[in-house]
Each structure stands twice: as C-alpha cells, then as structure tokens.
Amino acid sequence: MTTKLVIVGLPGSGKTTVFNALTQSDVATGGFSGQDEAHVAVVKVPDERLDLLTEMFNPQRKVPADIHYVDVGGLSKGMAEKGLSGQLLGNLSQGDALVHVVRAFEDDNLPHPDGSVDAVRDIETINLELMFSDLGIVEKRIERLTAQIPKFKGTEREVNERELALMHLLKEKLEADIPLREVVGDLEPEDQKTLRGFALLTSKPLLILLNVSESQLGEESAALVERARDQFARPGVEVDALCGQIEMEIGQLSDEDAAVFLADLGIDESSRARVIRLSFGLLGLIPFFTVGPDECRAWTITRGTVAVDAAAEIHTDISRGFIRAEVVSYDDMIAAGSMAEVKKAGKFRREGKTYVVESGDIINYLFNV
Ligand SMILES: Nc1nc2c(ncn2[C@@H]2O[C@H](COP(=O)(O)OP(=O)(O)OP(=O)(O)O)[C@@H](O)[C@H]2O)c(=O)[nH]1
Ligand SMILES: [Mg+2]
C-alpha cells in the first residue's frame, strides 16, 4: 500500500518549506507557486522496530515502508466556490490524508494575504474551502442523477436512486458544517464504497500543522496547538506544530549533525518521524514485517486486515495460494532474541486466513501456486 499525504494550505503558508522539511527535498520556496504545480517525493517511513529486527537478523537489505508527499499550489479563499482547477482538485483528491500547513510565524517582510497572522482563522478558511469543493461536486452529481434517473429501469434505476439519496444526505451534512469523514462510518458498506469513489476532500483524515517560527518553539507553539485543538479536534483530525524553516535546514544535514541541532532546540523528535506517525494513526495504518537473510522489510496495512489480505501486499500469488501464516509477535521476538528461542518458548504461531494481523507481527507466508 502506498500512502499519499497531500499538503494543502493558503498561499505562502509555508507548504513548500514544510514539504522540504518532511522529505529532505530542496525545492525553491518563496516564489508564489502556480495553482497547477505539484512537487512529489517518496520518503522512507522511520520505524525503530524495523531497525531492531534488522540488527537481530543482519540481512543484506533493510526495506522500510514508503510514504508519498505531494506539495501543491496555494488554496485561497473563494477558490472552491468557483470550482478548483481540475489539476489542483486531482492532486488533492489523490491524497489518503491531507496535511494542512497553517502559517503561525510572524514575518513583517512577508505580508499575510488577510493582513494579519491568525492560525485559527486560516484553519477555518481552508476547512470551508474543502467543504465548498465537496459541496460543488455533490451538487453536480445530484443534478446529473436527477436528470438521468427517469431514463433508467430496473436495477440500474435502483442503483442510481440509492446514489442520489446518498448525495442528498452528503449535501445535508456539508451544509450543516459536518465534514464527510464524520459521516462515512455510519453508512452501509455499499454507500461507503460509492463515497470513497468520489474521493471527496472532507472525507479524508486531516492533520493540521501549525508552521511556527523558531522563536515560538516551546510554550508559545504548545499554546497555539492547544487553542487550535480545542476548536478543531474532531474525529479524524489532529493538530500539531513544527518549525518548517528550521527543520528544512536541518533536513539537509547529516543524521548526526541533525540530532545535535534538534537537541539544542529542545525538539525531541524530528517532525519527519512525527508527522508520519500521526498520519498513520489517523489513517489506521499499521506495519507488519518480513524477516530473513536477504531483507528485513516493513509492509503497511490497515488495522483489522486479515492474514490472507495482508499477504496481497507482498504478492497477489501469496494471497491466492495462501496455505498458512507463521506469525511471531514483535514483543515475543524481541524478548526471545532469535527465531530458535521463539520456537523454544512456544511463541511461534501458525495462523489461518482469517487471523487479524497485529501491529509489528513478523510473518512468514506459506503458499502454493
Ligand atoms: N520567517 C519565516 N518564514 C517562513 C517560515 N516558513 C516559511 N517561510 C517563508 O514563507 C515564504 C513562503 O514559503 P513557501 O514554503 O514557499 O510557502 P508555500 O505555502 O509553499 O507558498 P505557495 O506555494 O506560493 O502557496 C518563503 O519566503 C519562506 O521562506 C517560517 O517558519 N518563518
Ligand atoms: Mg509552494
């Protein structure tokens, strides 16, 4: 599973700076980006458990999971009401989650388009833009279905009527200021599938990242996060802060130098790791591992995935020809120290297709094709 995080925000909020910080890229910042421009980067997911397993098994390769970041042009107030450009909407729609970069830093040399720096106002602005974008799509769909339905008969008609009812419900929720991520869970599986197909923006988990200046790090940034959390933390939403500028610069250093700088600034975990952790949490993603002399590797699945489906992450053949999964939980592996000791301790399990994979499970699939 490749996970994609798309960065949104007002023009000049620091999206590209944060993108550079999170991906250790070196894209030019400060030039107002065009609406249709997008930067893409692939990042290895930091995972201490994979690191430890790699030490234990000493394979030729360590293969962490991947995460994709996309940095798009600014979304400004009023844009969505007119309809976002196909390119920008396309870029936003492909995100599994959205990362909203909000300007919290003060800089007199960089005037804010709304005249002052106000993170809460800007979060509201972007939330509204995302709502308007969804509402526009839902309304168009309602129009289209309403026109089409009289021409249909039988099952086709039923399917379209069901979708129309769903669209009316979504419209009602959006007009009541309820993001669709809070609606999905209450729908029938069939409607959930239809909704997913539209990739509507408020149905995606949202990570709000306050982009603070170096001088705000610490108490001030914590207070800003607290305030934003009070107002905006709802299911599927997280709030956090980082100093994009500094972390962008630190991202260009070697790991050792970076650690020293972060410690000096009182930052205990780089935002690169934290943002991924928070996003995986919002998306309900967990890793499982495969280990061996060739490679130790992390795979990403959704919490609740059963063994036979998790196998498809590695190869569809393994899923199709599934015989069984040999599973060791991560803690058992670390406690025992080696596969031989795990077996001696009776912690080596044989599981069937419907075994629900746990975070950190070490799995060896037996299959036959
Ligand atoms: N002082 C200060 N400036 C920052 C900080 N983060 C970003 N900037 C500056 O803000 C300006 C805009 O940053 P970008 O990262 O290009 O912002 P953006 O959101 O990608 O802008 P668009 O793509 O044009 O919408 C640049 O001049 C950055 O150097 C910060 O934490 N402090
Ligand atoms: Mg930019």
mmCIF file of C-alpha atoms and ligand atoms in Angstrom:
data_model
loop_
_atom_site.group_PDB
_atom_site.id
_atom_site.type_symbol
_atom_site.label_atom_id
_atom_site.label_comp_id
_atom_site.label_asym_id
_atom_site.label_seq_id
_atom_site.Cartn_x
_atom_site.Cartn_y
_atom_site.Cartn_z
ATOM 1 C CA MET A 1 0.000 0.000 0.000
ATOM 2 C CA THR A 2 1.482 3.333 -0.940
ATOM 3 C CA THR A 3 0.234 6.031 1.330
ATOM 4 C CA LYS A 4 -0.054 9.530 -0.034
ATOM 5 C CA LEU A 5 -0.145 12.675 2.070
ATOM 6 C CA VAL A 6 -1.087 15.840 0.219
ATOM 7 C CA ILE A 7 -0.104 19.212 1.658
ATOM 8 C CA VAL A 8 -2.720 21.963 1.452
ATOM 9 C CA GLY A 9 -2.840 25.495 2.749
ATOM 10 C CA LEU A 10 -3.187 29.145 1.909
ATOM 11 C CA PRO A 11 -0.668 30.702 -0.462
ATOM 12 C CA GLY A 12 2.568 31.465 1.342
ATOM 13 C CA SER A 13 1.715 29.470 4.473
ATOM 14 C CA GLY A 14 4.956 27.541 4.123
ATOM 15 C CA LYS A 15 3.728 24.425 2.320
ATOM 16 C CA THR A 16 6.816 24.004 0.183
ATOM 17 C CA THR A 17 9.076 24.779 3.153
ATOM 18 C CA VAL A 18 7.332 22.074 5.188
ATOM 19 C CA PHE A 19 7.417 19.714 2.193
ATOM 20 C CA ASN A 20 11.187 20.214 2.050
ATOM 21 C CA ALA A 21 11.451 19.625 5.795
ATOM 22 C CA LEU A 22 9.406 16.426 5.676
ATOM 23 C CA THR A 23 11.041 14.962 2.598
ATOM 24 C CA GLN A 24 14.552 16.402 2.845
ATOM 25 C CA SER A 25 13.968 17.947 -0.574
ATOM 26 C CA ASP A 26 15.367 21.170 -1.862
ATOM 27 C CA VAL A 27 12.515 22.726 -3.845
ATOM 28 C CA ALA A 28 12.654 26.525 -4.221
ATOM 29 C CA THR A 29 10.382 28.329 -1.748
ATOM 30 C CA GLY A 30 9.005 31.830 -1.636
ATOM 31 C CA GLY A 31 8.028 32.180 -5.281
ATOM 32 C CA PHE A 32 4.265 32.096 -5.391
ATOM 33 C CA SER A 33 3.553 28.740 -6.899
ATOM 34 C CA GLY A 34 1.080 28.286 -9.704
ATOM 35 C CA GLN A 35 -2.166 26.509 -8.925
ATOM 36 C CA ASP A 36 -1.318 23.540 -11.069
ATOM 37 C CA GLU A 37 2.220 22.955 -9.932
ATOM 38 C CA ALA A 38 2.925 19.947 -7.723
ATOM 39 C CA HIS A 39 6.031 18.503 -6.128
ATOM 40 C CA VAL A 40 6.175 14.845 -5.244
ATOM 41 C CA ALA A 41 8.640 12.995 -3.028
ATOM 42 C CA VAL A 42 8.883 9.494 -1.631
ATOM 43 C CA VAL A 43 10.097 9.095 1.931
ATOM 44 C CA LYS A 44 11.106 6.014 3.896
ATOM 45 C CA VAL A 45 8.948 5.555 6.978
ATOM 46 C CA PRO A 46 11.168 5.648 10.071
ATOM 47 C CA ASP A 47 10.499 2.585 12.210
ATOM 48 C CA GLU A 48 12.503 1.683 15.303
ATOM 49 C CA ARG A 49 11.078 -1.797 15.351
ATOM 50 C CA LEU A 50 12.321 -2.454 11.826
ATOM 51 C CA ASP A 51 15.721 -1.117 12.893
ATOM 52 C CA LEU A 52 15.882 -3.561 15.805
ATOM 53 C CA LEU A 53 14.783 -6.512 13.689
ATOM 54 C CA THR A 54 17.426 -5.600 11.141
ATOM 55 C CA GLU A 55 20.063 -5.679 13.880
ATOM 56 C CA MET A 56 18.772 -9.048 15.017
ATOM 57 C CA PHE A 57 18.637 -10.741 11.598
ATOM 58 C CA ASN A 58 21.517 -8.902 9.976
ATOM 59 C CA PRO A 59 20.088 -9.153 6.446
ATOM 60 C CA GLN A 60 21.635 -7.749 3.266
ATOM 61 C CA ARG A 61 18.936 -5.085 2.987
ATOM 62 C CA LYS A 62 16.590 -3.137 5.195
ATOM 63 C CA VAL A 63 13.454 -2.085 3.321
ATOM 64 C CA PRO A 64 11.268 0.415 5.188
ATOM 65 C CA ALA A 65 7.755 1.240 4.044
ATOM 66 C CA ASP A 66 7.284 4.201 1.694
ATOM 67 C CA ILE A 67 5.160 7.265 2.070
ATOM 68 C CA HIS A 68 4.499 9.809 -0.682
ATOM 69 C CA TYR A 69 4.196 13.538 -0.109
ATOM 70 C CA VAL A 70 2.650 15.917 -2.588
ATOM 71 C CA ASP A 71 3.048 19.693 -2.348
ATOM 72 C CA VAL A 72 0.513 21.678 -4.345
ATOM 73 C CA GLY A 73 -0.164 25.334 -5.035
ATOM 74 C CA GLY A 74 -1.977 27.505 -2.541
ATOM 75 C CA LEU A 75 -5.702 27.236 -1.988
ATOM 76 C CA SER A 76 -7.053 30.721 -1.409
ATOM 77 C CA LYS A 77 -10.321 31.968 -0.047
ATOM 78 C CA GLY A 78 -13.181 31.743 -2.537
ATOM 79 C CA MET A 79 -11.394 29.420 -4.945
ATOM 80 C CA ALA A 80 -13.504 26.341 -4.259
ATOM 81 C CA GLU A 81 -16.794 28.155 -4.693
ATOM 82 C CA LYS A 82 -15.820 28.888 -8.272
ATOM 83 C CA GLY A 83 -14.609 25.305 -8.650
ATOM 84 C CA LEU A 84 -11.000 24.234 -8.225
ATOM 85 C CA SER A 85 -8.935 23.670 -11.340
ATOM 86 C CA GLY A 86 -9.015 20.052 -12.479
ATOM 87 C CA GLN A 87 -5.306 19.768 -11.824
ATOM 88 C CA LEU A 88 -5.426 21.066 -8.244
ATOM 89 C CA LEU A 89 -8.558 19.080 -7.398
ATOM 90 C CA GLY A 90 -6.955 15.998 -8.939
ATOM 91 C CA ASN A 91 -3.848 16.475 -6.824
ATOM 92 C CA LEU A 92 -5.839 16.954 -3.636
ATOM 93 C CA SER A 93 -8.203 14.058 -4.362
ATOM 94 C CA GLN A 94 -5.408 11.530 -4.663
ATOM 95 C CA GLY A 95 -4.335 12.069 -1.037
ATOM 96 C CA ASP A 96 -5.124 9.391 1.519
ATOM 97 C CA ALA A 97 -4.935 12.192 4.059
ATOM 98 C CA LEU A 98 -4.474 15.953 3.860
ATOM 99 C CA VAL A 99 -1.809 17.854 5.750
ATOM 100 C CA HIS A 100 -2.901 21.437 6.241
ATOM 101 C CA VAL A 101 0.080 23.751 6.702
ATOM 102 C CA VAL A 102 -1.052 26.871 8.543
ATOM 103 C CA ARG A 103 1.065 29.970 8.911
ATOM 104 C CA ALA A 104 1.712 30.805 12.557
ATOM 105 C CA PHE A 105 5.080 32.519 12.096
ATOM 106 C CA GLU A 106 5.282 36.296 12.112
ATOM 107 C CA ASP A 107 7.437 37.959 9.493
ATOM 108 C CA ASP A 108 6.943 41.622 8.614
ATOM 109 C CA ASN A 109 8.695 41.070 5.314
ATOM 110 C CA LEU A 110 6.057 38.570 4.264
ATOM 111 C CA PRO A 111 2.599 40.156 4.486
ATOM 112 C CA HIS A 112 -0.233 37.690 5.056
ATOM 113 C CA PRO A 113 -2.910 37.894 2.314
ATOM 114 C CA ASP A 114 -5.520 38.625 5.027
ATOM 115 C CA GLY A 115 -3.468 41.347 6.691
ATOM 116 C CA SER A 116 -2.565 39.518 9.917
ATOM 117 C CA VAL A 117 -1.306 36.169 11.144
ATOM 118 C CA ASP A 118 -4.224 34.238 12.650
ATOM 119 C CA ALA A 119 -3.957 30.464 12.555
ATOM 120 C CA VAL A 120 -7.496 29.789 13.777
ATOM 121 C CA ARG A 121 -8.972 31.998 11.057
ATOM 122 C CA ASP A 122 -6.850 30.298 8.399
ATOM 123 C CA ILE A 123 -7.832 26.812 9.545
ATOM 124 C CA GLU A 124 -11.462 27.847 9.234
ATOM 125 C CA THR A 125 -10.830 29.294 5.787
ATOM 126 C CA ILE A 126 -9.292 26.092 4.465
ATOM 127 C CA ASN A 127 -11.921 23.905 6.162
ATOM 128 C CA LEU A 128 -14.549 25.950 4.350
ATOM 129 C CA GLU A 129 -12.757 25.673 1.031
ATOM 130 C CA LEU A 130 -12.619 21.894 1.383
ATOM 131 C CA MET A 131 -16.337 21.831 2.253
ATOM 132 C CA PHE A 132 -17.205 24.032 -0.725
ATOM 133 C CA SER A 133 -15.223 21.846 -3.062
ATOM 134 C CA ASP A 134 -17.110 18.752 -1.868
ATOM 135 C CA LEU A 135 -20.435 20.532 -1.933
ATOM 136 C CA GLY A 136 -19.852 21.599 -5.538
ATOM 137 C CA ILE A 137 -19.142 18.016 -6.569
ATOM 138 C CA VAL A 138 -22.108 16.612 -4.657
ATOM 139 C CA GLU A 139 -24.483 19.203 -6.115
ATOM 140 C CA LYS A 140 -23.301 18.492 -9.642
ATOM 141 C CA ARG A 141 -23.829 14.805 -9.071
ATOM 142 C CA ILE A 142 -27.332 15.419 -7.746
ATOM 143 C CA GLU A 143 -28.196 17.426 -10.852
ATOM 144 C CA ARG A 144 -26.828 14.758 -13.133
ATOM 145 C CA LEU A 145 -28.526 11.845 -11.360
ATOM 146 C CA THR A 146 -31.825 13.676 -11.189
ATOM 147 C CA ALA A 147 -31.724 14.216 -14.940
ATOM 148 C CA GLN A 148 -30.669 10.631 -15.694
ATOM 149 C CA ILE A 149 -32.832 8.590 -13.398
ATOM 150 C CA PRO A 150 -36.088 8.838 -15.407
ATOM 151 C CA LYS A 151 -34.281 7.176 -18.337
ATOM 152 C CA PHE A 152 -33.275 4.139 -16.274
ATOM 153 C CA LYS A 153 -35.197 0.973 -15.419
ATOM 154 C CA GLY A 154 -34.855 -1.919 -13.004
ATOM 155 C CA THR A 155 -31.613 -2.453 -11.137
ATOM 156 C CA GLU A 156 -29.865 0.410 -12.851
ATOM 157 C CA ARG A 157 -32.557 2.731 -11.653
ATOM 158 C CA GLU A 158 -32.356 1.400 -8.114
ATOM 159 C CA VAL A 159 -28.594 1.848 -8.022
ATOM 160 C CA ASN A 160 -28.879 5.431 -9.232
ATOM 161 C CA GLU A 161 -31.679 6.232 -6.826
ATOM 162 C CA ARG A 162 -29.617 4.899 -3.985
ATOM 163 C CA GLU A 163 -26.706 7.085 -5.016
ATOM 164 C CA LEU A 164 -28.994 10.090 -5.295
ATOM 165 C CA ALA A 165 -30.265 9.518 -1.754
ATOM 166 C CA LEU A 166 -26.666 9.279 -0.567
ATOM 167 C CA MET A 167 -25.760 12.523 -2.342
ATOM 168 C CA HIS A 168 -28.696 14.299 -0.723
ATOM 169 C CA LEU A 169 -27.532 13.084 2.671
ATOM 170 C CA LEU A 170 -23.972 14.281 1.996
ATOM 171 C CA LYS A 171 -25.256 17.667 0.877
ATOM 172 C CA GLU A 172 -27.301 17.986 4.047
ATOM 173 C CA LYS A 173 -24.269 17.144 6.213
ATOM 174 C CA LEU A 174 -21.955 19.523 4.375
ATOM 175 C CA GLU A 175 -24.478 22.328 4.644
ATOM 176 C CA ALA A 176 -24.645 21.636 8.378
ATOM 177 C CA ASP A 177 -20.856 22.089 8.508
ATOM 178 C CA ILE A 178 -20.169 18.396 9.114
ATOM 179 C CA PRO A 179 -17.094 17.059 7.308
ATOM 180 C CA LEU A 180 -17.759 13.802 5.488
ATOM 181 C CA ARG A 181 -15.114 11.895 7.450
ATOM 182 C CA GLU A 182 -17.654 12.017 10.286
ATOM 183 C CA VAL A 183 -20.374 10.585 8.064
ATOM 184 C CA VAL A 184 -18.604 7.646 6.388
ATOM 185 C CA GLY A 185 -18.658 5.402 9.446
ATOM 186 C CA ASP A 186 -22.454 5.489 9.731
ATOM 187 C CA LEU A 187 -23.071 4.451 6.132
ATOM 188 C CA GLU A 188 -23.820 0.989 4.743
ATOM 189 C CA PRO A 189 -20.716 -0.635 3.180
ATOM 190 C CA GLU A 190 -22.186 -0.148 -0.297
ATOM 191 C CA ASP A 191 -22.593 3.595 0.254
ATOM 192 C CA GLN A 192 -19.159 3.830 1.833
ATOM 193 C CA LYS A 193 -17.757 2.378 -1.370
ATOM 194 C CA THR A 194 -19.638 4.897 -3.516
ATOM 195 C CA LEU A 195 -18.445 7.728 -1.315
ATOM 196 C CA ARG A 196 -14.836 6.527 -1.488
ATOM 197 C CA GLY A 197 -15.090 6.561 -5.264
ATOM 198 C CA PHE A 198 -15.637 10.314 -5.200
ATOM 199 C CA ALA A 199 -12.500 10.925 -3.095
ATOM 200 C CA LEU A 200 -14.163 13.948 -1.514
ATOM 201 C CA LEU A 201 -11.790 16.180 0.389
ATOM 202 C CA THR A 202 -13.575 16.371 3.745
ATOM 203 C CA SER A 203 -13.823 12.582 3.840
ATOM 204 C CA LYS A 204 -10.039 12.375 4.242
ATOM 205 C CA PRO A 205 -8.286 12.472 7.602
ATOM 206 C CA LEU A 206 -6.764 15.878 8.274
ATOM 207 C CA LEU A 207 -3.527 16.722 10.002
ATOM 208 C CA ILE A 208 -3.314 20.419 10.833
ATOM 209 C CA LEU A 209 0.308 21.533 11.089
ATOM 210 C CA LEU A 210 0.999 24.955 12.521
ATOM 211 C CA ASN A 211 4.106 26.356 10.897
ATOM 212 C CA VAL A 212 5.750 28.294 13.724
ATOM 213 C CA SER A 213 8.936 30.310 13.808
ATOM 214 C CA GLU A 214 11.973 29.291 15.792
ATOM 215 C CA SER A 215 11.198 31.870 18.468
ATOM 216 C CA GLN A 216 7.744 30.354 19.011
ATOM 217 C CA LEU A 217 9.039 26.846 19.648
ATOM 218 C CA GLY A 218 8.220 25.654 23.135
ATOM 219 C CA GLU A 219 5.482 27.238 25.197
ATOM 220 C CA GLU A 220 4.085 29.549 22.558
ATOM 221 C CA SER A 221 3.793 26.836 19.968
ATOM 222 C CA ALA A 222 2.261 24.454 22.538
ATOM 223 C CA ALA A 223 -0.336 27.103 23.431
ATOM 224 C CA LEU A 224 -1.184 27.625 19.753
ATOM 225 C CA VAL A 225 -1.631 23.890 19.273
ATOM 226 C CA GLU A 226 -3.808 23.739 22.359
ATOM 227 C CA ARG A 227 -6.054 26.526 21.101
ATOM 228 C CA ALA A 228 -6.388 25.014 17.633
ATOM 229 C CA ARG A 229 -7.066 21.601 19.141
ATOM 230 C CA ASP A 230 -9.846 22.994 21.353
ATOM 231 C CA GLN A 231 -11.544 24.383 18.335
ATOM 232 C CA PHE A 232 -10.850 21.879 15.582
ATOM 233 C CA ALA A 233 -10.019 18.489 17.079
ATOM 234 C CA ARG A 234 -12.782 16.167 15.938
ATOM 235 C CA PRO A 235 -12.731 12.562 14.769
ATOM 236 C CA GLY A 236 -10.132 12.117 12.043
ATOM 237 C CA VAL A 237 -8.406 15.435 12.801
ATOM 238 C CA GLU A 238 -5.094 16.010 14.569
ATOM 239 C CA VAL A 239 -3.262 19.232 15.347
ATOM 240 C CA ASP A 240 0.479 19.622 15.668
ATOM 241 C CA ALA A 241 3.188 22.245 15.140
ATOM 242 C CA LEU A 242 6.615 22.399 13.600
ATOM 243 C CA CYS A 243 9.131 24.994 12.571
ATOM 244 C CA GLY A 244 9.246 24.338 8.841
ATOM 245 C CA GLN A 245 12.081 26.729 8.177
ATOM 246 C CA ILE A 246 14.482 25.237 10.728
ATOM 247 C CA GLU A 247 13.579 21.653 10.005
ATOM 248 C CA MET A 248 14.068 22.284 6.314
ATOM 249 C CA GLU A 249 17.588 23.469 7.041
ATOM 250 C CA ILE A 250 18.247 20.606 9.456
ATOM 251 C CA GLY A 251 16.959 18.155 6.855
ATOM 252 C CA GLN A 252 19.928 18.995 4.681
ATOM 253 C CA LEU A 253 22.403 17.973 7.411
ATOM 254 C CA SER A 254 23.789 14.529 8.172
ATOM 255 C CA ASP A 255 21.769 12.497 10.688
ATOM 256 C CA GLU A 256 24.341 13.047 13.456
ATOM 257 C CA ASP A 257 24.516 16.815 12.955
ATOM 258 C CA ALA A 258 20.742 16.977 12.715
ATOM 259 C CA ALA A 259 20.332 15.178 16.046
ATOM 260 C CA VAL A 260 22.615 17.717 17.741
ATOM 261 C CA PHE A 261 20.681 20.658 16.292
ATOM 262 C CA LEU A 262 17.317 19.212 17.237
ATOM 263 C CA ALA A 263 18.502 18.589 20.794
ATOM 264 C CA ASP A 264 19.779 22.187 21.028
ATOM 265 C CA LEU A 265 16.370 23.462 20.013
ATOM 266 C CA GLY A 266 14.624 21.200 22.504
ATOM 267 C CA ILE A 267 12.938 19.213 19.732
ATOM 268 C CA ASP A 268 12.931 15.581 20.816
ATOM 269 C CA GLU A 269 11.673 14.013 17.629
ATOM 270 C CA SER A 270 12.091 15.381 14.125
ATOM 271 C CA SER A 271 8.812 16.304 12.501
ATOM 272 C CA ARG A 272 9.638 13.911 9.711
ATOM 273 C CA ALA A 273 9.001 10.989 12.047
ATOM 274 C CA ARG A 274 6.170 12.617 13.997
ATOM 275 C CA VAL A 275 4.080 13.673 11.006
ATOM 276 C CA ILE A 276 4.222 10.149 9.601
ATOM 277 C CA ARG A 277 3.318 8.648 12.966
ATOM 278 C CA LEU A 278 0.347 10.994 13.367
ATOM 279 C CA SER A 279 -0.808 10.400 9.793
ATOM 280 C CA PHE A 280 -0.578 6.627 10.136
ATOM 281 C CA GLY A 281 -2.599 6.946 13.334
ATOM 282 C CA LEU A 282 -5.293 8.981 11.577
ATOM 283 C CA LEU A 283 -5.403 6.538 8.689
ATOM 284 C CA GLY A 284 -5.469 3.484 10.942
ATOM 285 C CA LEU A 285 -2.336 2.096 9.304
ATOM 286 C CA ILE A 286 -0.028 -0.426 10.958
ATOM 287 C CA PRO A 287 3.122 -2.205 9.806
ATOM 288 C CA PHE A 288 3.896 -5.886 9.707
ATOM 289 C CA PHE A 289 7.333 -7.293 8.967
ATOM 290 C CA THR A 290 9.006 -9.990 6.952
ATOM 291 C CA VAL A 291 12.499 -11.026 8.051
ATOM 292 C CA GLY A 292 15.261 -13.194 6.649
ATOM 293 C CA PRO A 293 18.860 -13.264 5.469
ATOM 294 C CA ASP A 294 18.063 -11.249 2.307
ATOM 295 C CA GLU A 295 15.982 -8.489 3.759
ATOM 296 C CA CYS A 296 14.003 -7.220 6.696
ATOM 297 C CA ARG A 297 11.045 -5.346 5.393
ATOM 298 C CA ALA A 298 8.094 -3.326 6.644
ATOM 299 C CA TRP A 299 4.695 -3.561 4.950
ATOM 300 C CA THR A 300 1.791 -1.208 5.528
ATOM 301 C CA ILE A 301 -1.771 -2.404 6.072
ATOM 302 C CA THR A 302 -4.962 -1.073 7.559
ATOM 303 C CA ARG A 303 -5.656 -2.118 11.146
ATOM 304 C CA GLY A 304 -8.042 -5.080 11.085
ATOM 305 C CA THR A 305 -6.646 -6.643 7.894
ATOM 306 C CA VAL A 306 -6.678 -10.464 7.927
ATOM 307 C CA ALA A 307 -3.632 -12.580 7.084
ATOM 308 C CA VAL A 308 -4.780 -13.600 3.609
ATOM 309 C CA ASP A 309 -5.368 -9.965 2.592
ATOM 310 C CA ALA A 310 -2.150 -8.727 4.171
ATOM 311 C CA ALA A 311 -0.354 -11.308 2.008
ATOM 312 C CA ALA A 312 -1.520 -9.467 -1.103
ATOM 313 C CA GLU A 313 0.647 -6.519 -0.048
ATOM 314 C CA ILE A 314 3.663 -8.725 -0.749
ATOM 315 C CA HIS A 315 2.323 -10.515 -3.815
ATOM 316 C CA THR A 316 -1.133 -11.455 -5.059
ATOM 317 C CA ASP A 317 0.170 -15.025 -5.623
ATOM 318 C CA ILE A 318 0.838 -15.400 -1.902
ATOM 319 C CA SER A 319 -2.699 -14.347 -1.188
ATOM 320 C CA ARG A 320 -4.207 -16.601 -3.876
ATOM 321 C CA GLY A 321 -2.140 -19.628 -2.896
ATOM 322 C CA PHE A 322 -2.318 -18.988 0.848
ATOM 323 C CA ILE A 323 -1.662 -22.081 2.968
ATOM 324 C CA ARG A 324 -0.890 -20.514 6.299
ATOM 325 C CA ALA A 325 0.905 -17.683 8.044
ATOM 326 C CA GLU A 326 3.689 -18.342 10.516
ATOM 327 C CA VAL A 327 3.480 -15.473 12.955
ATOM 328 C CA VAL A 328 5.613 -14.172 15.801
ATOM 329 C CA SER A 329 4.549 -11.036 17.592
ATOM 330 C CA TYR A 330 7.143 -8.324 17.731
ATOM 331 C CA ASP A 331 7.404 -8.321 21.532
ATOM 332 C CA ASP A 332 7.864 -12.088 21.636
ATOM 333 C CA MET A 333 10.627 -11.850 19.055
ATOM 334 C CA ILE A 334 12.473 -9.160 20.971
ATOM 335 C CA ALA A 335 12.020 -10.978 24.286
ATOM 336 C CA ALA A 336 13.333 -14.253 22.864
ATOM 337 C CA GLY A 337 16.158 -12.697 20.862
ATOM 338 C CA SER A 338 16.162 -15.189 17.995
ATOM 339 C CA MET A 339 13.803 -17.344 15.955
ATOM 340 C CA ALA A 340 15.161 -20.511 17.606
ATOM 341 C CA GLU A 341 14.427 -19.132 21.081
ATOM 342 C CA VAL A 342 10.963 -18.018 19.964
ATOM 343 C CA LYS A 343 10.195 -21.596 18.936
ATOM 344 C CA LYS A 344 11.560 -22.988 22.196
ATOM 345 C CA ALA A 345 9.380 -20.592 24.136
ATOM 346 C CA GLY A 346 6.327 -21.787 22.192
ATOM 347 C CA LYS A 347 5.686 -18.329 20.752
ATOM 348 C CA PHE A 348 5.818 -19.397 17.112
ATOM 349 C CA ARG A 349 2.241 -19.488 15.859
ATOM 350 C CA ARG A 350 0.563 -20.981 12.812
ATOM 351 C CA GLU A 351 -2.385 -18.878 11.745
ATOM 352 C CA GLY A 352 -5.059 -19.242 9.081
ATOM 353 C CA LYS A 353 -6.566 -16.903 6.508
ATOM 354 C CA THR A 354 -8.783 -15.027 8.915
ATOM 355 C CA TYR A 355 -6.136 -14.218 11.526
ATOM 356 C CA VAL A 356 -6.238 -10.475 12.180
ATOM 357 C CA VAL A 357 -2.702 -9.142 11.755
ATOM 358 C CA GLU A 358 -1.383 -7.116 14.707
ATOM 359 C CA SER A 359 0.940 -4.136 14.518
ATOM 360 C CA GLY A 360 4.541 -5.386 14.366
ATOM 361 C CA ASP A 361 3.753 -9.041 13.592
ATOM 362 C CA ILE A 362 6.615 -10.882 11.928
ATOM 363 C CA ILE A 363 5.066 -13.078 9.280
ATOM 364 C CA ASN A 364 6.307 -15.871 7.057
ATOM 365 C CA TYR A 365 3.724 -16.946 4.495
ATOM 366 C CA LEU A 366 3.472 -20.494 3.223
ATOM 367 C CA PHE A 367 1.719 -20.607 -0.129
ATOM 368 C CA ASN A 368 1.260 -22.744 -3.167
ATOM 369 C CA VAL A 369 0.557 -21.542 -6.718
HETATM 370 N N1 LIG B 1 10.093 33.789 8.863
HETATM 371 C C1 LIG B 1 9.662 32.624 8.439
HETATM 372 N N2 LIG B 1 9.420 32.479 7.140
HETATM 373 C C2 LIG B 1 8.960 31.296 6.700
HETATM 374 C C3 LIG B 1 8.722 30.194 7.564
HETATM 375 N N3 LIG B 1 8.246 29.173 6.814
HETATM 376 C C4 LIG B 1 8.196 29.631 5.560
HETATM 377 N N4 LIG B 1 8.626 30.907 5.461
HETATM 378 C C5 LIG B 1 8.739 31.765 4.301
HETATM 379 O O1 LIG B 1 7.473 31.969 3.742
HETATM 380 C C6 LIG B 1 7.580 32.110 2.335
HETATM 381 C C7 LIG B 1 6.622 31.148 1.673
HETATM 382 O O2 LIG B 1 7.062 29.845 1.932
HETATM 383 P P1 LIG B 1 6.689 28.652 0.969
HETATM 384 O O3 LIG B 1 7.156 27.410 1.648
HETATM 385 O O4 LIG B 1 7.146 28.894 -0.408
HETATM 386 O O5 LIG B 1 5.115 28.741 1.056
HETATM 387 P P2 LIG B 1 4.017 27.995 0.191
HETATM 388 O O6 LIG B 1 2.863 27.751 1.078
HETATM 389 O O7 LIG B 1 4.616 26.817 -0.475
HETATM 390 O O8 LIG B 1 3.645 29.101 -0.862
HETATM 391 P P3 LIG B 1 2.835 28.890 -2.226
HETATM 392 O O9 LIG B 1 3.270 27.590 -2.810
HETATM 393 O O10 LIG B 1 3.246 30.047 -3.051
HETATM 394 O O11 LIG B 1 1.408 28.919 -1.865
HETATM 395 C C8 LIG B 1 9.036 31.826 1.982
HETATM 396 O O12 LIG B 1 9.679 33.062 1.808
HETATM 397 C C9 LIG B 1 9.548 31.112 3.199
HETATM 398 O O13 LIG B 1 10.923 31.321 3.386
HETATM 399 C C10 LIG B 1 8.998 30.376 8.943
HETATM 400 O O14 LIG B 1 8.814 29.458 9.770
HETATM 401 N N5 LIG B 1 9.460 31.591 9.327
HETATM 402 MG MG MG B 2 4.711 26.292 -2.504
#
